Amino acid sequence: MKKENIIQTVPGYNTGGISRIWLLDIQDFNSYKFRDDKLYNEAFVESIIAKSAFTEIEAIEECYFSETLSGNIYKQEINSFIGILNYSTLAQFLETGSRKYLIVFETRQGGYFVFGSDGGATIGFDQQTGRSGEIAGYNVKITKDSSYPLFELKSLNNIQIAYTYKPHFSGEFCQLVNNEQTGYEIASYVTKETADGEPVDIAGNLCSESGQKQAIRLLNGFSNPNIQKYIAEATYQPYTDYIEGVSVLRYNPQKCAVSDISSIWLDKSQIIFSDTNTTEAVILNSIGAWSLISETDIATCTPSAGEAGTATLTFTRGETSNPVFFIFKNIDTNQTTQISIVNNNLTEWVLKDGEWNNNGYWLINGIW
């Protein structure tokens, strides 16, 4: 939690019901966690999940909160007076006035409350020099028309930084499933950080606030890459796919050759042409360059060769009646895949021992 005051005030004078106010840019707010994981009608927030820390404004003179219900809208407002009139304070107000905020405040009785989660509250002000004998300063007003009422917050210490994990591929480590490579490279370590890339420590606090090392997780067997900068909080295994919802893999079949997995495949195994179906599209996937190595004039196929990736093949019906297989080969691995092409004047495919007989004949007019 950031403790710096963005507005310096004269201490020791607070006659209102609010003693302290904290601001969080609404763009950095993630969510509330309500007591016992219930819905918002519980009105008691266990913790706030955010991408950054709050900034504190010290509340002084005649500071109070009010809330009224109009229809289904809660009109919420904090009024306060800042008794300093100078260019520095004005500049800070101009900056805050251009943004919207989640607001947390502490009452003089020690309770914490929060509002503004649905879009953020607006900070407005006007300044006065005061007549002779009067006080100079700023009338500050924080307002929000909200769908939600004021919520009580368990504690200001229950602000949790929203963090994620960023994978780092600093070594040639391949994912293994059942001791076989999958074609994917796995990160050697992941760093714990906010969505904006700020380092986060083991406790989930910003390193810039706690002064602690950035937390990382290591691939089992991989050493800490920088013990001065990082501290390991856990390890993960070579078969891991995700850490806290973040993928630790990237496809790299050149570095991590696939074990017992086809390097080329089609999304269909057969095409049957008819008088109304004379063209058909088929998707080919290959982890390397490929080419068509077997074809006849029963159909044409375009393209007939390509690079690694996904290609859409267009098959167009020809004149030949005899069924054939079109065979495609991955040039790097020599693995092949095939698709059978059939014209509609052929009525039945011969089965042998319950499987397609690739070397059999088609029945034409009931004759072998």
mmCIF file of C-alpha atoms in Angstrom:
data_model
loop_
_atom_site.group_PDB
_atom_site.id
_atom_site.type_symbol
_atom_site.label_atom_id
_atom_site.label_comp_id
_atom_site.label_asym_id
_atom_site.label_seq_id
_atom_site.Cartn_x
_atom_site.Cartn_y
_atom_site.Cartn_z
ATOM 1 C CA MET A 1 0.000 0.000 0.000
ATOM 2 C CA LYS A 2 1.445 3.328 -1.054
ATOM 3 C CA LYS A 3 1.620 5.699 1.909
ATOM 4 C CA GLU A 4 2.789 8.897 0.221
ATOM 5 C CA ASN A 5 0.493 11.910 0.465
ATOM 6 C CA ILE A 6 -0.070 13.561 -2.864
ATOM 7 C CA ILE A 7 -1.405 16.628 -1.011
ATOM 8 C CA GLN A 8 0.527 17.993 1.954
ATOM 9 C CA THR A 9 -1.745 19.334 4.668
ATOM 10 C CA VAL A 10 -1.510 20.880 8.081
ATOM 11 C CA PRO A 11 -1.793 18.046 10.628
ATOM 12 C CA GLY A 12 -3.847 17.975 13.784
ATOM 13 C CA TYR A 13 -7.098 19.589 12.649
ATOM 14 C CA ASN A 14 -9.946 17.272 11.602
ATOM 15 C CA THR A 15 -13.457 17.965 12.750
ATOM 16 C CA GLY A 16 -15.179 15.759 10.190
ATOM 17 C CA GLY A 17 -16.158 12.105 10.155
ATOM 18 C CA ILE A 18 -13.463 10.978 7.700
ATOM 19 C CA SER A 19 -9.821 10.940 8.681
ATOM 20 C CA ARG A 20 -8.106 9.476 5.582
ATOM 21 C CA ILE A 21 -8.861 8.924 1.888
ATOM 22 C CA TRP A 22 -7.117 6.680 -0.681
ATOM 23 C CA LEU A 23 -7.420 6.750 -4.460
ATOM 24 C CA LEU A 24 -6.921 3.997 -7.042
ATOM 25 C CA ASP A 25 -7.075 4.728 -10.764
ATOM 26 C CA ILE A 26 -10.162 2.807 -11.888
ATOM 27 C CA GLN A 27 -8.169 1.369 -14.803
ATOM 28 C CA ASP A 28 -6.096 -0.520 -12.233
ATOM 29 C CA PHE A 29 -9.089 -2.004 -10.389
ATOM 30 C CA ASN A 30 -9.806 -5.696 -10.990
ATOM 31 C CA SER A 31 -12.454 -6.894 -8.564
ATOM 32 C CA TYR A 32 -13.818 -7.162 -5.051
ATOM 33 C CA LYS A 33 -13.766 -10.341 -2.996
ATOM 34 C CA PHE A 34 -16.827 -10.368 -0.771
ATOM 35 C CA ARG A 35 -17.074 -12.112 2.564
ATOM 36 C CA ASP A 36 -17.453 -15.897 2.226
ATOM 37 C CA ASP A 37 -17.312 -15.399 -1.570
ATOM 38 C CA LYS A 38 -20.890 -14.150 -1.552
ATOM 39 C CA LEU A 39 -22.427 -11.602 -3.911
ATOM 40 C CA TYR A 40 -22.257 -7.835 -3.507
ATOM 41 C CA ASN A 41 -25.507 -7.700 -1.514
ATOM 42 C CA GLU A 42 -23.425 -8.944 1.409
ATOM 43 C CA ALA A 43 -21.985 -5.370 1.314
ATOM 44 C CA PHE A 44 -18.803 -6.485 3.096
ATOM 45 C CA VAL A 45 -15.603 -6.569 1.034
ATOM 46 C CA GLU A 46 -12.941 -8.980 2.268
ATOM 47 C CA SER A 47 -10.276 -7.695 -0.120
ATOM 48 C CA ILE A 48 -9.695 -5.585 -3.214
ATOM 49 C CA ILE A 49 -7.806 -7.008 -6.193
ATOM 50 C CA ALA A 50 -5.929 -4.305 -8.103
ATOM 51 C CA LYS A 51 -3.071 -3.898 -10.575
ATOM 52 C CA SER A 52 -1.343 -1.139 -8.612
ATOM 53 C CA ALA A 53 -1.203 0.438 -5.174
ATOM 54 C CA PHE A 54 -3.497 3.116 -3.754
ATOM 55 C CA THR A 55 -2.366 6.703 -3.289
ATOM 56 C CA GLU A 56 -3.383 8.541 -0.131
ATOM 57 C CA ILE A 57 -4.940 11.971 0.237
ATOM 58 C CA GLU A 58 -5.082 13.162 3.822
ATOM 59 C CA ALA A 59 -8.613 14.285 4.608
ATOM 60 C CA ILE A 60 -9.040 17.317 6.834
ATOM 61 C CA GLU A 61 -11.520 20.024 7.893
ATOM 62 C CA GLU A 62 -15.208 19.166 7.669
ATOM 63 C CA CYS A 63 -14.732 15.978 5.653
ATOM 64 C CA TYR A 64 -17.820 13.779 5.364
ATOM 65 C CA PHE A 65 -19.545 11.208 3.140
ATOM 66 C CA SER A 66 -23.193 11.158 2.055
ATOM 67 C CA GLU A 67 -25.252 8.677 0.023
ATOM 68 C CA THR A 68 -28.812 8.976 -1.273
ATOM 69 C CA LEU A 69 -30.858 6.523 -3.343
ATOM 70 C CA SER A 70 -32.673 7.893 -6.382
ATOM 71 C CA GLY A 71 -34.450 5.203 -8.363
ATOM 72 C CA ASN A 72 -31.844 2.457 -8.700
ATOM 73 C CA ILE A 73 -28.877 4.844 -8.511
ATOM 74 C CA TYR A 74 -26.847 5.573 -5.387
ATOM 75 C CA LYS A 75 -25.635 9.165 -5.384
ATOM 76 C CA GLN A 76 -22.396 9.152 -3.396
ATOM 77 C CA GLU A 77 -20.355 12.149 -2.372
ATOM 78 C CA ILE A 78 -17.379 13.090 -0.213
ATOM 79 C CA ASN A 79 -16.914 16.754 0.691
ATOM 80 C CA SER A 80 -13.693 18.071 2.183
ATOM 81 C CA PHE A 81 -11.587 21.209 2.442
ATOM 82 C CA ILE A 82 -7.842 21.366 1.855
ATOM 83 C CA GLY A 83 -6.423 24.414 3.622
ATOM 84 C CA ILE A 84 -3.405 24.999 1.373
ATOM 85 C CA LEU A 85 -3.455 27.241 -1.665
ATOM 86 C CA ASN A 86 -0.404 26.947 -3.945
ATOM 87 C CA TYR A 87 0.647 25.888 -7.454
ATOM 88 C CA SER A 88 1.763 22.403 -6.337
ATOM 89 C CA THR A 89 -1.616 21.528 -4.862
ATOM 90 C CA LEU A 90 -3.371 22.969 -7.913
ATOM 91 C CA ALA A 91 -1.244 20.839 -10.272
ATOM 92 C CA GLN A 92 -2.117 17.703 -8.308
ATOM 93 C CA PHE A 93 -5.821 18.502 -8.467
ATOM 94 C CA LEU A 94 -5.629 19.108 -12.204
ATOM 95 C CA GLU A 95 -4.056 15.658 -12.633
ATOM 96 C CA THR A 96 -6.582 13.834 -10.460
ATOM 97 C CA GLY A 97 -9.461 15.686 -12.096
ATOM 98 C CA SER A 98 -8.681 14.108 -15.465
ATOM 99 C CA ARG A 99 -9.097 10.563 -14.176
ATOM 100 C CA LYS A 100 -11.635 8.459 -12.317
ATOM 101 C CA TYR A 101 -10.974 6.522 -9.139
ATOM 102 C CA LEU A 102 -11.976 3.766 -6.777
ATOM 103 C CA ILE A 103 -12.253 5.474 -3.374
ATOM 104 C CA VAL A 104 -11.407 4.012 0.047
ATOM 105 C CA PHE A 105 -11.855 6.091 3.185
ATOM 106 C CA GLU A 106 -11.384 5.597 6.910
ATOM 107 C CA THR A 107 -13.790 7.052 9.430
ATOM 108 C CA ARG A 108 -12.708 8.598 12.700
ATOM 109 C CA GLN A 109 -14.144 5.493 14.362
ATOM 110 C CA GLY A 110 -11.618 3.318 12.513
ATOM 111 C CA GLY A 111 -13.945 1.754 9.932
ATOM 112 C CA TYR A 112 -13.022 1.390 6.232
ATOM 113 C CA PHE A 113 -15.422 1.890 3.317
ATOM 114 C CA VAL A 114 -15.150 1.774 -0.473
ATOM 115 C CA PHE A 115 -17.128 2.985 -3.496
ATOM 116 C CA GLY A 116 -16.743 3.777 -7.207
ATOM 117 C CA SER A 117 -16.048 0.303 -8.616
ATOM 118 C CA ASP A 118 -18.455 0.700 -11.562
ATOM 119 C CA GLY A 119 -16.605 3.246 -13.682
ATOM 120 C CA GLY A 120 -14.844 5.271 -11.004
ATOM 121 C CA ALA A 121 -15.612 8.400 -9.012
ATOM 122 C CA THR A 122 -14.832 11.927 -10.196
ATOM 123 C CA ILE A 123 -12.792 14.453 -8.191
ATOM 124 C CA GLY A 124 -13.786 18.107 -8.524
ATOM 125 C CA PHE A 125 -12.599 21.217 -6.712
ATOM 126 C CA ASP A 126 -12.796 24.974 -6.468
ATOM 127 C CA GLN A 127 -10.308 27.254 -4.801
ATOM 128 C CA GLN A 128 -10.802 30.304 -2.663
ATOM 129 C CA THR A 129 -8.430 32.904 -1.302
ATOM 130 C CA GLY A 130 -10.817 33.832 1.499
ATOM 131 C CA ARG A 131 -11.710 37.261 2.739
ATOM 132 C CA SER A 132 -9.837 38.888 5.565
ATOM 133 C CA GLY A 133 -9.898 36.525 8.519
ATOM 134 C CA GLU A 134 -11.143 33.573 6.420
ATOM 135 C CA ILE A 135 -9.300 30.445 5.342
ATOM 136 C CA ALA A 136 -7.740 30.009 1.893
ATOM 137 C CA GLY A 137 -7.725 26.615 0.224
ATOM 138 C CA TYR A 138 -9.716 24.144 -1.879
ATOM 139 C CA ASN A 139 -13.228 22.810 -1.580
ATOM 140 C CA VAL A 140 -12.911 19.213 -2.747
ATOM 141 C CA LYS A 141 -15.828 17.101 -3.887
ATOM 142 C CA ILE A 142 -15.618 13.394 -4.867
ATOM 143 C CA THR A 143 -18.817 12.197 -6.562
ATOM 144 C CA LYS A 144 -20.214 9.014 -8.066
ATOM 145 C CA ASP A 145 -23.617 7.926 -9.385
ATOM 146 C CA SER A 146 -23.365 4.181 -8.792
ATOM 147 C CA SER A 147 -25.356 1.022 -9.249
ATOM 148 C CA TYR A 148 -23.876 -0.216 -5.970
ATOM 149 C CA PRO A 149 -24.174 1.125 -2.426
ATOM 150 C CA LEU A 150 -21.253 1.992 -0.193
ATOM 151 C CA PHE A 151 -19.438 -1.201 0.854
ATOM 152 C CA GLU A 152 -17.610 -1.771 4.084
ATOM 153 C CA LEU A 153 -13.988 -2.927 3.690
ATOM 154 C CA LYS A 154 -12.532 -5.370 6.188
ATOM 155 C CA SER A 155 -9.152 -3.671 6.386
ATOM 156 C CA LEU A 156 -6.872 -1.461 4.393
ATOM 157 C CA ASN A 157 -4.331 -4.288 4.643
ATOM 158 C CA ASN A 158 -6.645 -6.429 2.507
ATOM 159 C CA ILE A 159 -5.616 -4.787 -0.749
ATOM 160 C CA GLN A 160 -4.190 -7.459 -3.022
ATOM 161 C CA ILE A 161 -2.107 -6.694 -6.081
ATOM 162 C CA ALA A 162 -3.397 -8.447 -9.204
ATOM 163 C CA TYR A 163 -0.459 -10.282 -10.685
ATOM 164 C CA THR A 164 0.297 -12.711 -13.448
ATOM 165 C CA TYR A 165 3.281 -14.801 -14.558
ATOM 166 C CA LYS A 166 5.468 -14.036 -17.570
ATOM 167 C CA PRO A 167 7.284 -16.998 -19.194
ATOM 168 C CA HIS A 168 10.970 -16.772 -20.132
ATOM 169 C CA PHE A 169 12.477 -19.174 -22.679
ATOM 170 C CA SER A 170 16.173 -18.935 -21.891
ATOM 171 C CA GLY A 171 17.153 -22.557 -22.527
ATOM 172 C CA GLU A 172 16.359 -25.385 -24.917
ATOM 173 C CA PHE A 173 13.807 -27.202 -22.768
ATOM 174 C CA CYS A 174 11.095 -29.285 -24.414
ATOM 175 C CA GLN A 175 7.780 -30.256 -22.898
ATOM 176 C CA LEU A 176 7.608 -33.952 -22.060
ATOM 177 C CA VAL A 177 4.407 -35.963 -21.653
ATOM 178 C CA ASN A 178 4.988 -39.596 -20.726
ATOM 179 C CA ASN A 179 8.666 -38.950 -21.488
ATOM 180 C CA GLU A 180 7.849 -38.000 -25.081
ATOM 181 C CA GLN A 181 8.253 -34.605 -26.693
ATOM 182 C CA THR A 182 5.105 -32.826 -27.844
ATOM 183 C CA GLY A 183 6.667 -30.314 -30.236
ATOM 184 C CA TYR A 184 6.416 -27.516 -27.656
ATOM 185 C CA GLU A 185 9.207 -25.662 -25.897
ATOM 186 C CA ILE A 186 8.640 -24.997 -22.182
ATOM 187 C CA ALA A 187 9.707 -21.862 -20.303
ATOM 188 C CA SER A 188 12.725 -22.283 -18.033
ATOM 189 C CA TYR A 189 11.206 -19.873 -15.503
ATOM 190 C CA VAL A 190 8.333 -17.429 -15.047
ATOM 191 C CA THR A 191 8.413 -14.051 -13.297
ATOM 192 C CA LYS A 192 5.652 -12.784 -11.027
ATOM 193 C CA GLU A 193 4.507 -9.305 -12.075
ATOM 194 C CA THR A 194 1.545 -6.999 -12.635
ATOM 195 C CA ALA A 195 -0.157 -6.628 -16.001
ATOM 196 C CA ASP A 196 2.014 -3.550 -16.527
ATOM 197 C CA GLY A 197 5.214 -5.483 -15.814
ATOM 198 C CA GLU A 198 5.905 -4.251 -12.271
ATOM 199 C CA PRO A 199 7.749 -6.891 -10.183
ATOM 200 C CA VAL A 200 5.749 -8.623 -7.435
ATOM 201 C CA ASP A 201 7.234 -10.398 -4.412
ATOM 202 C CA ILE A 202 6.335 -13.756 -2.836
ATOM 203 C CA ALA A 203 3.726 -12.132 -0.573
ATOM 204 C CA GLY A 204 1.957 -10.606 -3.579
ATOM 205 C CA ASN A 205 3.130 -7.039 -2.930
ATOM 206 C CA LEU A 206 4.840 -4.685 -5.321
ATOM 207 C CA CYS A 207 8.604 -5.024 -4.974
ATOM 208 C CA SER A 208 8.844 -1.239 -5.237
ATOM 209 C CA GLU A 209 6.781 -1.008 -2.043
ATOM 210 C CA SER A 210 8.104 -3.981 -0.066
ATOM 211 C CA GLY A 211 11.759 -3.781 -1.061
ATOM 212 C CA GLN A 212 11.777 -7.572 -1.545
ATOM 213 C CA LYS A 213 13.060 -9.606 -4.491
ATOM 214 C CA GLN A 214 10.795 -10.470 -7.384
ATOM 215 C CA ALA A 215 9.208 -13.911 -7.070
ATOM 216 C CA ILE A 216 9.739 -16.500 -9.810
ATOM 217 C CA ARG A 217 8.840 -20.119 -10.449
ATOM 218 C CA LEU A 218 11.466 -22.427 -11.910
ATOM 219 C CA LEU A 219 11.290 -25.381 -14.236
ATOM 220 C CA ASN A 220 12.306 -28.351 -12.109
ATOM 221 C CA GLY A 221 16.087 -28.688 -12.367
ATOM 222 C CA PHE A 222 16.685 -25.162 -13.702
ATOM 223 C CA SER A 223 18.720 -22.801 -11.493
ATOM 224 C CA ASN A 224 17.745 -19.298 -10.408
ATOM 225 C CA PRO A 225 19.013 -17.086 -13.287
ATOM 226 C CA ASN A 226 19.723 -14.090 -11.013
ATOM 227 C CA ILE A 227 19.814 -14.663 -7.249
ATOM 228 C CA GLN A 228 20.375 -10.953 -6.641
ATOM 229 C CA LYS A 229 17.118 -10.063 -8.378
ATOM 230 C CA TYR A 230 14.846 -13.109 -8.026
ATOM 231 C CA ILE A 231 13.669 -15.477 -5.319
ATOM 232 C CA ALA A 232 12.055 -18.817 -6.184
ATOM 233 C CA GLU A 233 8.612 -19.447 -4.710
ATOM 234 C CA ALA A 234 7.953 -22.825 -6.396
ATOM 235 C CA THR A 235 8.956 -25.180 -9.210
ATOM 236 C CA TYR A 236 6.967 -26.790 -12.036
ATOM 237 C CA GLN A 237 7.383 -29.982 -14.042
ATOM 238 C CA PRO A 238 8.292 -30.597 -17.732
ATOM 239 C CA TYR A 239 4.717 -31.713 -18.464
ATOM 240 C CA THR A 240 3.201 -28.415 -17.244
ATOM 241 C CA ASP A 241 0.923 -26.506 -19.649
ATOM 242 C CA TYR A 242 -0.213 -23.513 -17.580
ATOM 243 C CA ILE A 243 0.751 -21.625 -14.420
ATOM 244 C CA GLU A 244 -2.115 -19.639 -12.904
ATOM 245 C CA GLY A 245 -3.857 -19.599 -16.288
ATOM 246 C CA VAL A 246 -0.756 -18.470 -18.227
ATOM 247 C CA SER A 247 0.676 -20.800 -20.881
ATOM 248 C CA VAL A 248 4.345 -21.685 -20.363
ATOM 249 C CA LEU A 249 4.653 -23.267 -23.822
ATOM 250 C CA ARG A 250 5.435 -22.142 -27.334
ATOM 251 C CA TYR A 251 5.291 -24.307 -30.443
ATOM 252 C CA ASN A 252 8.791 -25.110 -31.673
ATOM 253 C CA PRO A 253 8.911 -28.451 -33.545
ATOM 254 C CA GLN A 254 12.315 -27.620 -35.034
ATOM 255 C CA LYS A 255 13.869 -27.455 -31.571
ATOM 256 C CA CYS A 256 11.576 -29.992 -29.890
ATOM 257 C CA ALA A 257 11.006 -32.706 -32.475
ATOM 258 C CA VAL A 258 7.650 -34.403 -32.069
ATOM 259 C CA SER A 259 7.718 -37.935 -30.646
ATOM 260 C CA ASP A 260 5.202 -40.401 -32.107
ATOM 261 C CA ILE A 261 2.957 -37.615 -33.309
ATOM 262 C CA SER A 262 2.115 -37.053 -36.956
ATOM 263 C CA SER A 263 3.917 -34.138 -38.554
ATOM 264 C CA ILE A 264 1.316 -33.832 -41.324
ATOM 265 C CA TRP A 265 -2.431 -34.436 -41.282
ATOM 266 C CA LEU A 266 -5.710 -33.669 -43.070
ATOM 267 C CA ASP A 267 -9.081 -32.827 -41.577
ATOM 268 C CA LYS A 268 -10.869 -35.333 -43.859
ATOM 269 C CA SER A 269 -10.124 -38.909 -44.899
ATOM 270 C CA GLN A 270 -12.414 -39.144 -47.941
ATOM 271 C CA ILE A 271 -14.133 -37.023 -50.582
ATOM 272 C CA ILE A 272 -17.159 -38.354 -52.499
ATOM 273 C CA PHE A 273 -17.974 -36.236 -55.534
ATOM 274 C CA SER A 274 -21.492 -36.037 -56.987
ATOM 275 C CA ASP A 275 -23.264 -34.129 -59.743
ATOM 276 C CA THR A 276 -23.927 -31.299 -57.281
ATOM 277 C CA ASN A 277 -20.643 -31.554 -55.382
ATOM 278 C CA THR A 278 -17.812 -31.035 -57.823
ATOM 279 C CA THR A 279 -15.371 -29.162 -55.562
ATOM 280 C CA GLU A 280 -14.470 -29.596 -51.924
ATOM 281 C CA ALA A 281 -12.091 -27.879 -49.503
ATOM 282 C CA VAL A 282 -9.776 -29.819 -47.170
ATOM 283 C CA ILE A 283 -7.519 -28.422 -44.452
ATOM 284 C CA LEU A 284 -3.900 -29.662 -44.385
ATOM 285 C CA ASN A 285 -1.607 -29.063 -41.406
ATOM 286 C CA SER A 286 2.130 -29.670 -41.539
ATOM 287 C CA ILE A 287 4.975 -28.769 -39.184
ATOM 288 C CA GLY A 288 7.316 -28.541 -42.175
ATOM 289 C CA ALA A 289 7.280 -28.012 -45.929
ATOM 290 C CA TRP A 290 5.028 -30.493 -47.761
ATOM 291 C CA SER A 291 4.105 -31.685 -51.241
ATOM 292 C CA LEU A 292 1.567 -33.876 -53.046
ATOM 293 C CA ILE A 293 3.361 -37.051 -54.187
ATOM 294 C CA SER A 294 0.507 -39.139 -55.635
ATOM 295 C CA GLU A 295 -2.369 -38.016 -57.839
ATOM 296 C CA THR A 296 -4.454 -39.001 -60.901
ATOM 297 C CA ASP A 297 -6.976 -37.290 -63.142
ATOM 298 C CA ILE A 298 -9.890 -38.352 -60.924
ATOM 299 C CA ALA A 299 -9.457 -34.861 -59.450
ATOM 300 C CA THR A 300 -7.132 -31.883 -59.306
ATOM 301 C CA CYS A 301 -5.708 -30.457 -56.108
ATOM 302 C CA THR A 302 -4.462 -26.904 -55.555
ATOM 303 C CA PRO A 303 -2.078 -26.036 -54.137
ATOM 304 C CA SER A 304 0.068 -29.146 -54.505
ATOM 305 C CA ALA A 305 2.925 -27.964 -52.258
ATOM 306 C CA GLY A 306 3.493 -25.495 -49.454
ATOM 307 C CA GLU A 307 5.416 -24.392 -46.380
ATOM 308 C CA ALA A 308 4.898 -25.259 -42.714
ATOM 309 C CA GLY A 309 1.540 -24.295 -41.249
ATOM 310 C CA THR A 310 -2.068 -24.633 -42.330
ATOM 311 C CA ALA A 311 -3.193 -24.734 -45.966
ATOM 312 C CA THR A 312 -6.633 -24.974 -47.562
ATOM 313 C CA LEU A 313 -6.627 -27.509 -50.406
ATOM 314 C CA THR A 314 -9.244 -27.288 -53.151
ATOM 315 C CA PHE A 315 -10.146 -30.596 -54.818
ATOM 316 C CA THR A 316 -12.016 -30.395 -58.160
ATOM 317 C CA ARG A 317 -13.695 -33.434 -59.695
ATOM 318 C CA GLY A 318 -12.176 -34.977 -62.841
ATOM 319 C CA GLU A 319 -13.382 -37.628 -65.297
ATOM 320 C CA THR A 320 -11.769 -40.860 -64.104
ATOM 321 C CA SER A 321 -13.993 -43.307 -62.248
ATOM 322 C CA ASN A 322 -11.456 -45.535 -60.518
ATOM 323 C CA PRO A 323 -11.002 -44.436 -56.857
ATOM 324 C CA VAL A 324 -7.534 -43.414 -55.758
ATOM 325 C CA PHE A 325 -5.623 -42.018 -52.810
ATOM 326 C CA PHE A 326 -3.976 -38.634 -52.950
ATOM 327 C CA ILE A 327 -0.843 -38.817 -50.764
ATOM 328 C CA PHE A 328 0.883 -35.826 -49.154
ATOM 329 C CA LYS A 329 4.349 -35.906 -47.599
ATOM 330 C CA ASN A 330 6.090 -33.775 -44.978
ATOM 331 C CA ILE A 331 9.445 -33.126 -46.662
ATOM 332 C CA ASP A 332 11.318 -32.733 -43.353
ATOM 333 C CA THR A 333 10.081 -35.898 -41.610
ATOM 334 C CA ASN A 334 9.006 -38.011 -44.647
ATOM 335 C CA GLN A 335 5.737 -38.751 -42.854
ATOM 336 C CA THR A 336 2.701 -38.999 -45.127
ATOM 337 C CA THR A 337 -1.050 -38.596 -44.963
ATOM 338 C CA GLN A 338 -3.664 -39.543 -47.537
ATOM 339 C CA ILE A 339 -7.231 -38.927 -48.637
ATOM 340 C CA SER A 340 -9.413 -41.170 -50.826
ATOM 341 C CA ILE A 341 -11.254 -39.645 -53.793
ATOM 342 C CA VAL A 342 -14.497 -41.231 -54.993
ATOM 343 C CA ASN A 343 -16.848 -40.360 -57.883
ATOM 344 C CA ASN A 344 -20.591 -40.894 -57.550
ATOM 345 C CA ASN A 345 -20.960 -43.634 -60.183
ATOM 346 C CA LEU A 346 -19.119 -45.980 -57.806
ATOM 347 C CA THR A 347 -21.606 -47.517 -55.420
ATOM 348 C CA GLU A 348 -19.758 -49.502 -52.785
ATOM 349 C CA TRP A 349 -16.290 -49.763 -51.249
ATOM 350 C CA VAL A 350 -15.041 -53.269 -50.551
ATOM 351 C CA LEU A 351 -14.375 -54.155 -46.909
ATOM 352 C CA LYS A 352 -11.767 -56.679 -45.857
ATOM 353 C CA ASP A 353 -11.748 -57.985 -42.283
ATOM 354 C CA GLY A 354 -13.827 -55.036 -41.194
ATOM 355 C CA GLU A 355 -11.387 -52.443 -42.593
ATOM 356 C CA TRP A 356 -11.107 -50.598 -45.882
ATOM 357 C CA ASN A 357 -9.228 -52.687 -48.401
ATOM 358 C CA ASN A 358 -6.887 -50.100 -49.883
ATOM 359 C CA ASN A 359 -5.889 -52.497 -52.659
ATOM 360 C CA GLY A 360 -9.404 -53.696 -53.486
ATOM 361 C CA TYR A 361 -11.767 -52.785 -56.329
ATOM 362 C CA TRP A 362 -14.982 -50.910 -56.572
ATOM 363 C CA LEU A 363 -18.212 -52.631 -57.602
ATOM 364 C CA ILE A 364 -19.505 -51.238 -60.881
ATOM 365 C CA ASN A 365 -22.931 -52.550 -61.878
ATOM 366 C CA GLY A 366 -22.470 -55.390 -59.418
ATOM 367 C CA ILE A 367 -19.348 -56.702 -61.160
ATOM 368 C CA TRP A 368 -15.879 -56.936 -59.583
#
